[in-house]
Coordinates of C-alpha atoms in Angstrom, one line a residue:
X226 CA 0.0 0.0 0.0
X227 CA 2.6 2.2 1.3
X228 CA 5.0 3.7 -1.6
X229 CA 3.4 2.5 -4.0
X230 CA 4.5 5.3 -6.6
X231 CA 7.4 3.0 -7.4
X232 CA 7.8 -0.6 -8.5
X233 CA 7.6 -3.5 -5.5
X234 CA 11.5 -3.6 -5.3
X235 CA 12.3 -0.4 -5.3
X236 CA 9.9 0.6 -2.3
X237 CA 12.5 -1.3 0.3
X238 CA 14.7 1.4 -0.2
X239 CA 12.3 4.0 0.4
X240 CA 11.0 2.6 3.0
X241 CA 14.5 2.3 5.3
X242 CA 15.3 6.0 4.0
X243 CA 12.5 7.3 5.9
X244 CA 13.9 5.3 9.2
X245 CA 11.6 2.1 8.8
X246 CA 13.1 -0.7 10.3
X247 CA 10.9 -3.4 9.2
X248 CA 8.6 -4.6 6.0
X249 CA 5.9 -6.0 5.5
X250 CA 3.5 -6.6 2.3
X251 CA 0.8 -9.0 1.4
X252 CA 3.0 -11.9 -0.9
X253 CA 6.1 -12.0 -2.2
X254 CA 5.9 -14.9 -4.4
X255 CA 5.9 -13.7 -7.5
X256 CA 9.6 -12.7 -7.2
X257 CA 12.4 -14.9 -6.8
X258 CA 13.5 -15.3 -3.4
X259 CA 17.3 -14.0 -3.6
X260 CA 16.1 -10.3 -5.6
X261 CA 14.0 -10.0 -2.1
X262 CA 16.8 -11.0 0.5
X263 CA 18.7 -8.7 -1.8
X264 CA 16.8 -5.9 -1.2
X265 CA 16.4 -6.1 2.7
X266 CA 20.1 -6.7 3.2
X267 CA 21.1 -4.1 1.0
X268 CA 18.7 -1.6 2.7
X269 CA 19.1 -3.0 6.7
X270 CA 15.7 -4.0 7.1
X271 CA 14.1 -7.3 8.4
X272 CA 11.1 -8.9 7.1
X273 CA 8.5 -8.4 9.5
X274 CA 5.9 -10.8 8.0
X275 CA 3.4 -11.8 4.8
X276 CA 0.3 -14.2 3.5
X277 CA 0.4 -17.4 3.0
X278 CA -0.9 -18.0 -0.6
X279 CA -4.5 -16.8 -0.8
X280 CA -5.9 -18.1 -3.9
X281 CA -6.0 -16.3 -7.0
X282 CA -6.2 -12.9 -5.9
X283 CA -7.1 -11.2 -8.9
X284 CA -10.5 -13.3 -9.3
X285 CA -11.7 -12.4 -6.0
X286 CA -10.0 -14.9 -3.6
X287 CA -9.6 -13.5 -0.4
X288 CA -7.6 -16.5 1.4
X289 CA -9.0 -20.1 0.8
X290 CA -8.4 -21.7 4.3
X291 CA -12.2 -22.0 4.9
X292 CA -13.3 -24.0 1.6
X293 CA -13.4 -27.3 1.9
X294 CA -12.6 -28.5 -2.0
X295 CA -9.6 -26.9 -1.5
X296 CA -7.7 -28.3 1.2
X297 CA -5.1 -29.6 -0.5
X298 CA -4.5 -26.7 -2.8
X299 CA -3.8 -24.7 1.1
X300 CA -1.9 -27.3 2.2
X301 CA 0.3 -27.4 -1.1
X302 CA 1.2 -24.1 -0.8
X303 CA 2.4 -23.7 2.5
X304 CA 5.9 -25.5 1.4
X305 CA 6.0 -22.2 0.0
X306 CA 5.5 -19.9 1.8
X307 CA 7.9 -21.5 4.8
X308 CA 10.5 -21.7 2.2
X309 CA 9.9 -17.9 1.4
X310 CA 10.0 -17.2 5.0
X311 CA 13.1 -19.1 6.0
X312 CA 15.0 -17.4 3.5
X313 CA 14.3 -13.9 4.1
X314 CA 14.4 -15.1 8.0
X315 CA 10.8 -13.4 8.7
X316 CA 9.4 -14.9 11.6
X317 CA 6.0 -14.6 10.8
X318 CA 2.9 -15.8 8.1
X319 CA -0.5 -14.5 8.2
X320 CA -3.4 -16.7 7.2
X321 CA -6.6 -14.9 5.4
X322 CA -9.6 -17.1 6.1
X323 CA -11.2 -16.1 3.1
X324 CA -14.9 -16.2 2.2
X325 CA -16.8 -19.4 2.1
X326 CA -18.4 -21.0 -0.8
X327 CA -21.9 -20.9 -0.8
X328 CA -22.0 -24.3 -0.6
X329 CA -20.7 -24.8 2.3
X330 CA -22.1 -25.0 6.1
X331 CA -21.0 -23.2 8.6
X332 CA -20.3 -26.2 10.7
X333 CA -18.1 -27.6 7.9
X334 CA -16.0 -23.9 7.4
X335 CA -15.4 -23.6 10.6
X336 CA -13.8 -27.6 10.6
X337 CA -11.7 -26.6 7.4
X338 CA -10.1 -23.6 8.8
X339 CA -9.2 -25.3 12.4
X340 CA -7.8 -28.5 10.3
X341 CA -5.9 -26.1 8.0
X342 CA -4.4 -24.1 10.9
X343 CA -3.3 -27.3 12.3
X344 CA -1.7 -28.5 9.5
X345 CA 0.0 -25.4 9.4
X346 CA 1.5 -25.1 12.9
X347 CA 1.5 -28.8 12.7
X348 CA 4.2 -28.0 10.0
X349 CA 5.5 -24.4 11.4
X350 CA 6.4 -26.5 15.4
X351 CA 10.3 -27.1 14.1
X352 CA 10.5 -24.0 12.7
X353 CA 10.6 -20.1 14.6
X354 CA 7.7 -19.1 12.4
X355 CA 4.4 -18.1 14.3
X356 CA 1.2 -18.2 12.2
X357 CA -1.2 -15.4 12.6
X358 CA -4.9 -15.2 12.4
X359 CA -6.7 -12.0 11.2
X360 CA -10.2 -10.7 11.7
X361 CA -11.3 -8.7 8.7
X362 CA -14.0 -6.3 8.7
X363 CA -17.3 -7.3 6.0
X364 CA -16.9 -3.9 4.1
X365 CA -13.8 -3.9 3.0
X366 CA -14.2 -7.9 2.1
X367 CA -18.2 -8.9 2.2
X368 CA -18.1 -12.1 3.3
X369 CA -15.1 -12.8 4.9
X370 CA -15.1 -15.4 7.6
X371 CA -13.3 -13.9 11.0
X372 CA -14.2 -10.4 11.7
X373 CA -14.1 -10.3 15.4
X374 CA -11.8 -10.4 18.4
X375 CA -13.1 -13.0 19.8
X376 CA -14.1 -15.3 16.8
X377 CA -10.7 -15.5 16.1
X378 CA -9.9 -16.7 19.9
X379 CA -12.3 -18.6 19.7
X380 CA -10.7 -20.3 16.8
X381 CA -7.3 -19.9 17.5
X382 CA -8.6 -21.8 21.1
X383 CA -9.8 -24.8 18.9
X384 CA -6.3 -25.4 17.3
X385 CA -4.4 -25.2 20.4
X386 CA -1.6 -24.7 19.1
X387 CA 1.0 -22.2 21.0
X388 CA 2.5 -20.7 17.6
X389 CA -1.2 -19.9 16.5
X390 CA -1.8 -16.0 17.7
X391 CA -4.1 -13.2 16.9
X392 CA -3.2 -10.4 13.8
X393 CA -5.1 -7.5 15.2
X394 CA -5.4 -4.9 12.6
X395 CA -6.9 -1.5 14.5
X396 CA -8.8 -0.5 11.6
X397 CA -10.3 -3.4 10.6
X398 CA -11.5 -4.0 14.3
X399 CA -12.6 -0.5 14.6
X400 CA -14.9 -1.0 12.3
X401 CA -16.4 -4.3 13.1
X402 CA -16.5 -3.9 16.9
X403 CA -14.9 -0.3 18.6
X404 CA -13.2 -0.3 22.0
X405 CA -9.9 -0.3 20.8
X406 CA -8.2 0.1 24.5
X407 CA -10.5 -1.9 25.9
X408 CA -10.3 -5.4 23.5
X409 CA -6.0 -4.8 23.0
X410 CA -5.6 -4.8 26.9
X411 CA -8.0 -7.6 27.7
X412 CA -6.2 -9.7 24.8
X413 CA -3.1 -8.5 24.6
X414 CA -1.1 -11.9 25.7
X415 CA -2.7 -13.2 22.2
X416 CA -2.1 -10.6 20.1
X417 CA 1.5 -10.9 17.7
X418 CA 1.1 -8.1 15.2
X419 CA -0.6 -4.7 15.0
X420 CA -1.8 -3.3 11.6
X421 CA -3.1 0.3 11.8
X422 CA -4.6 2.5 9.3
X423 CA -7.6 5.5 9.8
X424 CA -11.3 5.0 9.7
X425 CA -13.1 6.1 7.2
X426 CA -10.7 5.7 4.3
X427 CA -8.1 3.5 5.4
X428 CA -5.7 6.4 5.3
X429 CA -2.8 7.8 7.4
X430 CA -3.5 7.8 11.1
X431 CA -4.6 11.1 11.9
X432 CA -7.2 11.5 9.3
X433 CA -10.0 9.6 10.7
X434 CA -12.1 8.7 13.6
X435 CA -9.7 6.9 15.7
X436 CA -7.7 8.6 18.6
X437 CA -3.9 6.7 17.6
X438 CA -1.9 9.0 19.9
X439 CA -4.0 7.8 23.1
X440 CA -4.3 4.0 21.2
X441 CA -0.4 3.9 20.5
X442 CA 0.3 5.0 23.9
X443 CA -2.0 2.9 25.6
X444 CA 0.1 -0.1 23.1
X445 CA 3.6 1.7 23.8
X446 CA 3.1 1.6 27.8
X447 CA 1.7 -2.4 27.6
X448 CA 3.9 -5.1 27.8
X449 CA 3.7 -5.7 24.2
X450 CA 7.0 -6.2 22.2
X451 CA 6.4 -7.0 18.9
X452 CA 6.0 -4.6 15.9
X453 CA 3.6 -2.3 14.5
X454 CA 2.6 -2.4 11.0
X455 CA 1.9 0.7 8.7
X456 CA -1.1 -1.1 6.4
X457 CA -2.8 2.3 4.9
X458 CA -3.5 3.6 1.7
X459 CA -1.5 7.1 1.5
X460 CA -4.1 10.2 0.8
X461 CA -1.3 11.6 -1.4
X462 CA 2.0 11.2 -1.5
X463 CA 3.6 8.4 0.8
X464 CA 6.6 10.3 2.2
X465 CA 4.2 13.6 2.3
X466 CA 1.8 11.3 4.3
X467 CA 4.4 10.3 7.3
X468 CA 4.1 13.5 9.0
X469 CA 1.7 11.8 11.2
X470 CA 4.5 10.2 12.8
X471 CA 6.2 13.5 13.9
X472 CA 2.9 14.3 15.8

């Protein structure tokens, strides 16, 4: 999302230029594996996370860990994605849910996606790699499957798995469910990652509805170690847009 006036490649050297220390981005797959260690050596910055493989994206797929027909096409392409990460030493993998076919029960999506996350850690347990589940709000993606707090514990609980945790994305949760403060404290020992972006728009912080100096604080003064992700869509310019970080 985030310097996206230049070509995927050249944005890692934007990116540590204006003192980012970490990267992130949906999938890196369609670029060979060295070019992308390439990039984050050259430019000091360490792979914070990504997606598994999510389908064909450009069709409409939106993850495929909830549909049942294609298990095996998941399961497939995880090899991938743990070869990606173990080469660019990124310590992390988000899973998108997706949206279930209409086919399908609810009984029976919610079985696909705890057998798929098992498979996953299952696979991830010898490795350093935590998987990450993320709620997503409906507008954004109508029909998504997790879009709450505590759906996702809930599922996350059903796995039982202790390198399963909770993606919590502040603007996607804004939107589906409000008190911010309130859920992050009361959750905190599952959450992994932090996403922020502005509601309405999904732009820079600052521009919306949602108080991020008293939210970061509250974040900045928890126990929580881990990183914050930038995931917004710039109003403008992307480097004109980080002056929310001075205030």
């Amino acid at each position: 999302m985030m310097f996206n006036e230049v070509d995927f490649l050249d944005r890692f050297e934007l990116a540590s230029r204006h003192n980012f220390k970490g990267i992130e981005y949906l999938f890196p797959y369609d670029y060979p594996v060295d070019q992308i260690l390439n990039k984050l050596e050259e430019n000091n910055l360490q792979q914070v996370l990504f997606d598994l493989p999510a389908g064909d994206w450009e069709s409409g797929d939106r993850g495929i860990a909830v549909q049942p027909e294609r298990i095996g096409e998941f399961q497939d392409s995880l090899g991938l994605a743990i070869e990606y990460a173990e080469s660019l030493n990124c310590k992390r993998l988000t899973c998108l849910a997706g949206i279930p076919t209409t086919k399908t029960d609810d009984e029976l999506t919610k079985r696909t996606l705890i057998e798929n996350l098992k498979f996953a850690t299952n696979n991830l347990i010898n490795t350093d790699i935590v998987l990450l589940l993320e709620p997503i709000n409906t507008i954004d993606i109508n029909g998504f499957y997790v879009t709450t707090t505590s759906q996702a514990l809930e599922i996350i609980n059903d796995v039982g798995s202790n390198n399963l945790k909770l993606q919590y994305d502040i603007y996607h949760m804004q939107i589906m469910e409000g008190n911010l403060i309130r859920t992050i404290g009361e959750n905190l020992k599952f959450i992994h990652h932090f996403q922020i972006a502005d509601n309405p728009g999904r732009n820079e912080p600052g521009t919306g509805e949602i108080n991020y100096s008293n939210v970061l604080k509250f974040i900045n003064n928890s126990d929580y170690k881990g990183w914050v992700g930038c995931e917004y869509i710039p109003k403008g310019n992307t480097i004109d847009g980080l002056k929310w970080i001075e205030n």
